Short mmCIF file of C-alpha atoms in Angstrom, two decimals:
data_model
loop_
_atom_site.label_atom_id
_atom_site.label_comp_id
_atom_site.label_asym_id
_atom_site.label_seq_id
_atom_site.Cartn_x
_atom_site.Cartn_y
_atom_site.Cartn_z
CA MET R 904 24.01 -121.85 44.98
CA THR R 905 23.68 -123.99 41.80
CA THR R 906 24.59 -122.85 38.42
CA ILE R 907 22.84 -124.23 35.26
CA THR R 908 23.85 -123.67 31.65
CA VAL R 909 21.52 -122.37 29.08
CA PRO R 910 22.64 -122.62 25.48
CA THR R 911 20.71 -120.30 23.12
CA ARG R 912 20.23 -120.44 19.40
CA GLU R 913 18.46 -117.20 18.36
CA ARG R 914 19.48 -113.47 18.99
CA SER R 915 16.05 -113.17 20.95
CA GLN R 916 14.82 -116.26 22.69
CA MET R 917 12.82 -117.38 25.65
CA VAL R 918 14.10 -120.63 27.10
CA GLU R 919 11.74 -122.28 29.93
CA ILE R 920 13.76 -123.36 32.75
CA THR R 921 11.01 -124.23 35.17
CA ASP R 922 12.04 -127.91 35.31
CA GLU R 923 15.61 -126.98 36.34
CA VAL R 924 14.55 -124.55 39.09
CA ARG R 925 11.89 -127.32 40.35
CA ARG R 926 14.67 -130.03 40.56
CA VAL R 927 17.19 -127.41 42.44
CA VAL R 928 14.20 -126.80 44.74
CA ALA R 929 13.41 -130.43 45.24
CA GLU R 930 17.20 -131.36 45.93
CA SER R 931 17.57 -128.68 48.56
CA GLY R 932 14.73 -130.64 50.72
CA ILE R 933 13.57 -127.10 51.79
CA THR R 934 9.68 -127.05 52.38
CA HIS R 935 8.93 -123.41 53.18
CA GLY R 936 11.15 -120.54 51.72
CA GLN R 937 12.18 -119.07 48.31
CA VAL R 938 14.22 -119.54 45.23
CA VAL R 939 16.03 -116.58 43.73
CA VAL R 940 16.72 -117.21 40.11
CA TYR R 941 19.51 -114.79 38.97
CA VAL R 942 21.07 -114.20 35.49
CA PRO R 943 24.61 -112.83 35.54
CA HIS R 944 24.43 -111.28 32.12
CA THR R 945 23.62 -107.74 30.98
CA THR R 946 21.90 -108.70 27.79
CA ALA R 947 19.83 -111.17 29.18
CA ALA R 948 16.89 -111.64 31.78
CA VAL R 949 14.70 -113.83 33.73
CA THR R 950 10.95 -113.54 33.57
CA ILE R 951 7.76 -115.44 34.72
CA ASN R 952 5.16 -115.81 32.11
CA GLU R 953 2.79 -118.22 30.29
CA ALA R 954 4.40 -121.70 29.48
CA TYR R 955 1.33 -123.26 27.85
CA ASP R 956 1.20 -121.40 24.59
CA PRO R 957 4.47 -120.77 22.82
CA ASP R 958 2.95 -118.03 20.95
CA VAL R 959 2.99 -115.90 24.17
CA ALA R 960 6.76 -115.91 24.14
CA ARG R 961 6.79 -115.27 20.50
CA ASP R 962 4.50 -112.23 20.82
CA LEU R 963 6.54 -110.91 23.64
CA LEU R 964 9.67 -111.11 21.68
CA TYR R 965 8.00 -109.65 18.63
CA LYS R 966 6.59 -106.59 20.30
CA LEU R 967 9.94 -105.95 22.28
CA THR R 968 11.87 -106.21 18.90
CA LYS R 969 9.55 -103.87 17.27
CA GLU R 970 9.58 -101.09 19.86
CA ILE R 971 13.22 -101.76 20.63
CA PRO R 972 15.00 -102.26 17.26
CA GLN R 973 18.57 -103.16 17.32
CA SER R 974 19.50 -99.81 15.66
CA ASP R 975 18.13 -96.60 17.07
CA GLY R 976 20.79 -93.85 17.47
CA TYR R 977 22.89 -95.78 20.24
CA HIS R 978 26.33 -94.90 21.06
CA HIS R 979 27.61 -98.25 22.55
CA ALA R 980 30.00 -99.60 19.89
CA GLU R 981 28.74 -103.18 20.46
CA GLY R 982 25.58 -102.69 18.70
CA ASN R 983 23.41 -104.39 21.48
CA SER R 984 22.14 -101.55 23.41
CA ASP R 985 18.69 -102.68 22.63
CA ALA R 986 19.39 -105.79 24.26
CA HIS R 987 20.71 -104.06 27.45
CA LEU R 988 17.65 -102.01 27.66
CA LYS R 989 15.35 -105.19 27.29
CA ALA R 990 17.41 -106.84 30.07
CA SER R 991 16.69 -104.14 32.55
CA LEU R 992 12.97 -104.10 31.56
CA PHE R 993 12.43 -107.69 32.37
CA GLY R 994 15.02 -107.88 35.10
CA SER R 995 17.88 -109.98 35.92
CA ASN R 996 16.35 -111.71 39.10
CA GLN R 997 12.93 -113.10 40.11
CA THR R 998 12.20 -114.34 43.54
CA ILE R 999 9.68 -117.46 43.78
CA LEU R 1000 8.12 -118.81 46.85
CA ILE R 1001 8.27 -122.45 48.03
CA ASP R 1002 5.39 -123.89 50.01
CA HIS R 1003 5.15 -127.45 51.44
CA GLY R 1004 8.18 -128.32 49.40
CA SER R 1005 6.85 -127.20 45.87
CA LEU R 1006 7.54 -124.06 43.86
CA VAL R 1007 4.60 -121.93 43.95
CA LEU R 1008 3.73 -120.93 40.41
CA GLY R 1009 0.40 -120.09 39.05
CA ARG R 1010 -1.17 -122.73 36.74
CA TRP R 1011 -0.05 -120.97 33.55
CA GLN R 1012 3.18 -119.77 34.90
CA GLY R 1013 6.54 -120.71 33.86
CA ILE R 1014 10.06 -119.44 34.37
CA PHE R 1015 11.86 -118.24 31.18
CA PHE R 1016 15.71 -117.50 30.79
CA CYS R 1017 15.31 -114.57 28.03
CA GLU R 1018 18.19 -114.02 25.49
CA PHE R 1019 18.35 -110.78 23.86
CA ASP R 1020 21.88 -110.88 22.19
CA GLY R 1021 22.41 -114.62 21.11
CA PRO R 1022 23.09 -117.20 20.20
CA ARG R 1023 25.49 -117.66 23.28
CA GLN R 1024 26.13 -120.13 26.13
CA ARG R 1025 24.65 -118.65 29.12
CA ASN R 1026 24.59 -119.25 32.91
CA CYS R 1027 21.83 -118.82 35.53
CA PHE R 1028 22.23 -119.21 39.25
CA ILE R 1029 19.71 -120.77 41.42
CA ALA R 1030 19.75 -120.15 45.22
CA VAL R 1031 17.30 -121.73 47.75
CA THR R 1032 16.71 -120.62 51.30
CA SER R 1033 14.47 -121.87 54.01
CA PHE R 1034 12.28 -119.08 55.64
CA ALA R 1035 12.66 -118.84 59.54
CA MET U 77 2.29 -117.83 53.02
CA THR U 78 -0.91 -115.90 53.19
CA THR U 79 -3.06 -115.62 50.09
CA ILE U 80 -5.45 -112.59 49.45
CA THR U 81 -7.96 -112.37 46.79
CA VAL U 82 -8.26 -109.22 44.57
CA PRO U 83 -11.30 -108.58 42.79
CA THR U 84 -10.77 -106.32 39.41
CA ARG U 85 -13.34 -104.27 37.63
CA GLU U 86 -11.48 -103.14 34.61
CA ARG U 87 -9.42 -104.56 31.86
CA SER U 88 -6.40 -102.32 33.22
CA GLN U 89 -6.61 -101.39 36.72
CA MET U 90 -4.17 -100.90 39.70
CA VAL U 91 -5.50 -101.95 42.95
CA GLU U 92 -3.58 -100.76 46.04
CA ILE U 93 -2.88 -103.66 48.43
CA THR U 94 -0.61 -101.92 50.79
CA ASP U 95 -2.78 -102.10 53.93
CA GLU U 96 -3.27 -106.12 53.19
CA VAL U 97 0.59 -106.52 52.99
CA ARG U 98 0.88 -104.37 56.23
CA ARG U 99 -1.48 -106.43 58.04
CA VAL U 100 0.21 -109.76 57.10
CA VAL U 101 3.65 -108.14 58.33
CA ALA U 102 2.12 -107.18 61.80
CA GLU U 103 0.44 -110.54 62.25
CA SER U 104 3.86 -112.19 61.61
CA GLY U 105 5.38 -110.46 64.46
CA ILE U 106 8.60 -110.34 62.56
CA THR U 107 10.69 -107.31 63.37
CA HIS U 108 13.54 -107.51 60.70
CA GLY U 109 13.25 -109.33 57.64
CA GLN U 110 11.46 -109.04 54.15
CA VAL U 111 8.21 -109.53 52.75
CA VAL U 112 7.80 -111.08 49.09
CA VAL U 113 4.55 -110.22 47.09
CA TYR U 114 3.98 -112.66 44.34
CA VAL U 115 1.21 -112.53 41.69
CA PRO U 116 0.66 -116.05 40.25
CA HIS U 117 -0.94 -114.76 37.00
CA THR U 118 0.60 -114.09 33.56
CA THR U 119 -1.57 -111.19 32.93
CA ALA U 120 -1.21 -109.26 36.06
CA ALA U 121 1.76 -108.01 37.88
CA VAL U 122 2.63 -106.21 41.12
CA THR U 123 4.39 -102.86 41.36
CA ILE U 124 5.41 -100.21 43.77
CA ASN U 125 4.64 -96.41 43.17
CA GLU U 126 2.91 -93.46 44.04
CA ALA U 127 -0.30 -94.06 46.11
CA TYR U 128 -1.15 -90.51 46.99
CA ASP U 129 -2.57 -89.12 43.58
CA PRO U 130 -4.72 -91.47 41.82
CA ASP U 131 -3.61 -89.80 38.57
CA VAL U 132 -0.24 -91.49 38.79
CA ALA U 133 -1.86 -94.99 38.26
CA ARG U 134 -4.05 -93.46 35.56
CA ASP U 135 -1.13 -92.18 33.80
CA LEU U 136 0.91 -95.43 34.05
CA LEU U 137 -2.06 -97.40 32.60
CA TYR U 138 -2.86 -94.68 29.94
CA LYS U 139 0.80 -94.74 28.53
CA LEU U 140 1.18 -98.63 28.73
CA THR U 141 -1.87 -98.92 26.91
CA LYS U 142 -1.08 -96.32 24.28
CA GLU U 143 2.30 -98.03 23.65
CA ILE U 144 1.17 -101.59 24.08
CA PRO U 145 -2.30 -101.62 22.57
CA GLN U 146 -4.57 -104.91 22.59
CA SER U 147 -4.07 -105.55 19.14
CA ASP U 148 -0.71 -105.49 17.41
CA GLY U 149 0.11 -108.33 14.94
CA TYR U 150 -0.05 -110.85 17.89
CA HIS U 151 -0.37 -114.79 17.19
CA HIS U 152 -1.68 -115.90 20.64
CA ALA U 153 -5.43 -116.80 20.07
CA GLU U 154 -6.66 -115.51 23.29
CA GLY U 155 -5.96 -111.84 22.19
CA ASN U 156 -4.29 -110.67 25.43
CA SER U 157 -0.61 -110.92 24.47
CA ASP U 158 -0.47 -107.05 25.45
CA ALA U 159 -1.41 -108.11 28.94
CA HIS U 160 1.18 -110.84 29.08
CA LEU U 161 3.93 -108.33 28.06
CA LYS U 162 2.81 -105.65 30.65
CA ALA U 163 2.96 -108.44 33.26
CA SER U 164 6.72 -109.02 32.52
CA LEU U 165 7.44 -105.31 32.06
CA PHE U 166 6.27 -104.73 35.53
CA GLY U 167 7.01 -108.08 37.12
CA SER U 168 5.39 -110.66 39.02
CA ASN U 169 6.98 -110.13 42.42
CA GLN U 170 8.43 -107.57 44.56
CA THR U 171 10.52 -107.89 47.61
CA ILE U 172 10.09 -105.15 50.30
CA LEU U 173 12.07 -104.71 53.68
CA ILE U 174 10.73 -105.05 57.30
CA ASP U 175 12.42 -102.78 59.79
CA HIS U 176 11.53 -102.53 63.45
CA GLY U 177 8.27 -104.20 62.78
CA SER U 178 7.18 -102.14 59.98
CA LEU U 179 7.12 -102.24 56.24
CA VAL U 180 9.72 -99.91 54.88
CA LEU U 181 8.08 -97.89 52.17
CA GLY U 182 9.13 -94.50 51.14
CA ARG U 183 6.76 -91.55 51.99
CA TRP U 184 4.75 -91.75 48.57
CA GLN U 185 5.06 -95.49 47.91
CA GLY U 186 2.19 -97.93 47.85
CA ILE U 187 2.02 -101.52 46.74
CA PHE U 188 -0.29 -102.18 43.69
CA PHE U 189 -1.76 -105.29 42.30
CA CYS U 190 -1.75 -104.56 38.68
CA GLU U 191 -4.65 -105.96 36.41
CA PHE U 192 -4.04 -105.92 32.62
CA ASP U 193 -6.66 -108.45 31.51
CA GLY U 194 -9.69 -108.11 33.90
CA PRO U 195 -12.02 -107.85 35.03
CA ARG U 196 -11.20 -111.08 36.99
CA GLN U 197 -11.07 -112.58 40.62
CA ARG U 198 -7.39 -112.50 41.31
CA ASN U 199 -4.94 -113.86 43.91
CA CYS U 200 -1.87 -112.46 45.42
CA PHE U 201 0.50 -114.40 47.66
CA ILE U 202 2.30 -112.66 50.66
CA ALA U 203 5.21 -114.38 52.48
CA VAL U 204 7.15 -112.90 55.41
CA THR U 205 10.43 -114.06 56.64
CA SER U 206 12.88 -113.16 59.52
CA PHE U 207 16.36 -112.04 58.60
CA ALA U 208 19.19 -113.87 60.52
CA MET F 1468 19.40 -102.24 57.08
CA THR F 1469 21.95 -99.71 55.96
CA THR F 1470 20.83 -96.40 54.21
CA ILE F 1471 23.11 -94.78 51.66
CA THR F 1472 22.51 -91.13 50.33
CA VAL F 1473 22.69 -90.74 46.26
CA PRO F 1474 23.03 -86.98 45.23
CA THR F 1475 21.99 -86.85 41.52
CA ARG F 1476 22.81 -83.93 39.06
CA GLU F 1477 20.61 -84.51 36.09
CA ARG F 1478 16.98 -85.26 35.44
CA SER F 1479 17.85 -88.77 34.16
CA GLN F 1480 20.85 -90.48 35.46
CA MET F 1481 22.22 -93.89 36.36
CA VAL F 1482 24.63 -93.72 39.35
CA GLU F 1483 26.78 -96.90 39.91
CA ILE F 1484 26.41 -98.05 43.57
CA THR F 1485 28.13 -101.37 43.11
CA ASP F 1486 31.02 -100.45 45.54
CA GLU F 1487 28.55 -99.14 48.44
CA VAL F 1488 26.67 -102.57 48.00
CA ARG F 1489 29.85 -104.42 48.13
CA ARG F 1490 31.13 -102.63 51.31
CA VAL F 1491 27.92 -103.52 53.10
CA VAL F 1492 28.03 -107.18 52.19
CA ALA F 1493 31.67 -107.35 53.41
CA GLU F 1494 30.85 -105.38 56.65
CA SER F 1495 27.99 -107.95 57.50
CA GLY F 1496 30.45 -110.88 57.43
CA ILE F 1497 27.67 -112.94 55.89
CA THR F 1498 29.19 -115.70 53.43
CA HIS F 1499 26.05 -117.20 51.82
CA GLY F 1500 22.81 -115.24 51.44
CA GLN F 1501 21.40 -112.34 49.53
CA VAL F 1502 21.32 -108.74 49.49
CA VAL F 1503 18.23 -106.56 48.71
CA VAL F 1504 18.75 -103.03 47.28
CA TYR F 1505 15.59 -101.20 47.65
CA VAL F 1506 14.75 -97.62 46.33
CA PRO F 1507 12.14 -95.81 48.58
CA HIS F 1508 11.22 -93.38 45.87
CA THR F 1509 8.49 -93.41 43.24
CA THR F 1510 10.34 -91.60 40.40
CA ALA F 1511 13.69 -93.59 40.73
CA ALA F 1512 14.61 -97.12 40.46
CA VAL F 1513 17.51 -99.68 40.98
CA THR F 1514 18.70 -102.00 37.93
CA ILE F 1515 21.56 -104.32 37.15
CA ASN F 1516 23.26 -103.58 33.90
CA GLU F 1517 26.81 -103.11 32.18
CA ALA F 1518 29.21 -100.74 34.18
CA TYR F 1519 32.06 -101.10 31.89
CA ASP F 1520 31.23 -98.72 28.92
CA PRO F 1521 29.34 -95.55 30.09
CA ASP F 1522 27.59 -95.61 26.72
CA VAL F 1523 25.43 -98.35 27.77
CA ALA F 1524 23.70 -96.27 30.54
CA ARG F 1525 23.64 -93.34 28.19
CA ASP F 1526 21.74 -95.47 25.70
CA LEU F 1527 19.23 -96.85 28.09
CA LEU F 1528 18.31 -93.39 29.23
CA TYR F 1529 18.26 -92.06 25.61
CA LYS F 1530 15.77 -94.77 24.57
CA LEU F 1531 13.63 -94.37 27.66
CA THR F 1532 13.44 -90.66 27.18
CA LYS F 1533 12.77 -91.04 23.44
CA GLU F 1534 9.74 -93.56 24.01
CA ILE F 1535 8.47 -92.17 27.43
CA PRO F 1536 8.99 -88.30 26.93
CA GLN F 1537 7.96 -85.97 29.85
CA SER F 1538 4.78 -84.73 28.25
CA ASP F 1539 2.29 -87.30 26.79
CA GLY F 1540 -1.25 -86.42 27.72
CA TYR F 1541 -0.53 -87.06 31.33
CA HIS F 1542 -3.13 -85.94 34.09
CA HIS F 1543 -0.76 -85.84 37.14
CA ALA F 1544 -0.15 -82.35 38.06
CA GLU F 1545 3.55 -82.55 39.10
CA GLY F 1546 4.53 -83.33 35.36
CA ASN F 1547 6.69 -86.27 36.15
CA SER F 1548 4.32 -89.15 35.22
CA ASP F 1549 7.11 -90.46 32.80
CA ALA F 1550 9.49 -90.80 35.71
CA HIS F 1551 6.86 -92.77 37.67
CA LEU F 1552 6.38 -95.17 34.71
CA LYS F 1553 10.08 -95.74 34.22
CA ALA F 1554 10.30 -96.42 37.99
CA SER F 1555 7.83 -99.10 37.78
CA LEU F 1556 9.36 -100.54 34.40
CA PHE F 1557 13.01 -100.79 36.06
CA GLY F 1558 11.67 -101.62 39.48
CA SER F 1559 12.32 -100.36 42.93
CA ASN F 1560 14.24 -103.57 44.33
CA GLN F 1561 16.85 -105.90 43.23
CA THR F 1562 18.05 -109.25 44.79
CA ILE F 1563 21.50 -110.30 44.56
CA LEU F 1564 23.30 -113.38 45.91
CA ILE F 1565 26.24 -113.68 48.02
CA ASP F 1566 28.31 -116.68 47.69
CA HIS F 1567 31.53 -117.26 49.67
CA GLY F 1568 31.54 -113.77 51.20
CA SER F 1569 31.26 -112.01 47.67
CA LEU F 1570 28.47 -110.35 45.84
CA VAL F 1571 27.75 -112.61 43.02
CA LEU F 1572 27.75 -110.23 39.80
CA GLY F 1573 28.50 -111.19 36.23
CA ARG F 1574 31.68 -109.94 34.79
CA TRP F 1575 30.14 -106.93 33.18
CA GLN F 1576 27.31 -106.22 35.90
CA GLY F 1577 26.97 -103.29 37.99
CA ILE F 1578 24.36 -102.06 40.35
CA PHE F 1579 22.73 -98.74 39.27
CA PHE F 1580 20.54 -96.25 41.21
CA CYS F 1581 18.45 -94.66 38.45
CA GLU F 1582 17.10 -91.15 38.72
CA PHE F 1583 14.17 -90.26 36.56
CA ASP F 1584 13.12 -86.91 37.90
CA GLY F 1585 16.19 -85.26 39.38
CA PRO F 1586 18.34 -83.54 40.42
CA ARG F 1587 17.47 -84.74 43.88
CA GLN F 1588 19.08 -86.10 47.14
CA ARG F 1589 18.10 -89.73 47.20
CA ASN F 1590 18.13 -92.53 49.55
CA CYS F 1591 18.86 -96.28 49.00
CA PHE F 1592 18.20 -99.16 51.53
CA ILE F 1593 20.73 -102.04 51.65
CA ALA F 1594 19.67 -105.19 53.56
CA VAL F 1595 21.82 -108.41 53.85
CA THR F 1596 20.59 -111.76 55.11
CA SER F 1597 22.18 -115.07 55.63
CA PHE F 1598 20.77 -118.20 54.04
CA ALA F 1599 19.92 -120.93 56.29
#
């Protein structure tokens, strides 16, 4: 299991981590298997979406923030319940396949660490396993 | 890793692929393990939900479209940011267990390829592994 | 594969099952691997979120119910399409890593069975595997 650190600079931000995941897969030497990307935070997530046009990430965060604003009758005293909800909607973990030594992503797909309550210094776990 | 093709006919459509996944599991001969179903697109997803009454899939798409319409102040020039968001909300991959040679689904569960920006010709990857 | 039962008492309720998952991991004796937590229902889900302040779970359910009310032009005759949608949004399965014999959760993370159409007697599957 490899830990990478992800510094974030905005309250809501999608940080592409595809290269980091690819590097861990390459270093593992595994040719057929899977990689689990896991976020150990409760106000952040990991998702797979378009990495080509940065407006896609911008639009995802714009619409999430519009529908799930920071204040909305919440009880949690830290004032970040919106971020907790976004974390569960996008999810804390993704499983991606490895085939012939390569991460199997679609042409437009990238892996994004999703910050919903930054800026913070964040961690992300990457674990590779070989298929029997 | 097996690739299946999923032709879609509507902009938003849920296509059940349970039988295809079951067939890949059966052909693998694996008795205890997991199957990962992975969608390599950024405006489509895979989810597990009720396969008995088609009104459930209709209602899911109805409500998603109502809350996340195609036009909503988005910047992405392709005009399909709504589909990108729905893809991240439902997710690009699901992990399902295999026990005694069978896919472990609840009585009402089916596996659905979710099209959010069709009609298109789509792919879906299915990878089976045995548990140690 | 271990099955645990989860009795729920409300229509919408998040029941923490972290201890049950930890126990299955400990009993497996596996030191490096993963655990898949799988919900075989179509109106329930599993998510990972803050387990420290119960107001977080309260706020998640509050906002989900506010945005996705039980009645909203749905066709499905059982009257629980809202629960089906929440199930797909949170997801039916989560993959969590095991490192040095321990479940790898962030400091504030817990695993929650999410009931969206209770009260009911529910099941949840837990499957542990060792990484090669």
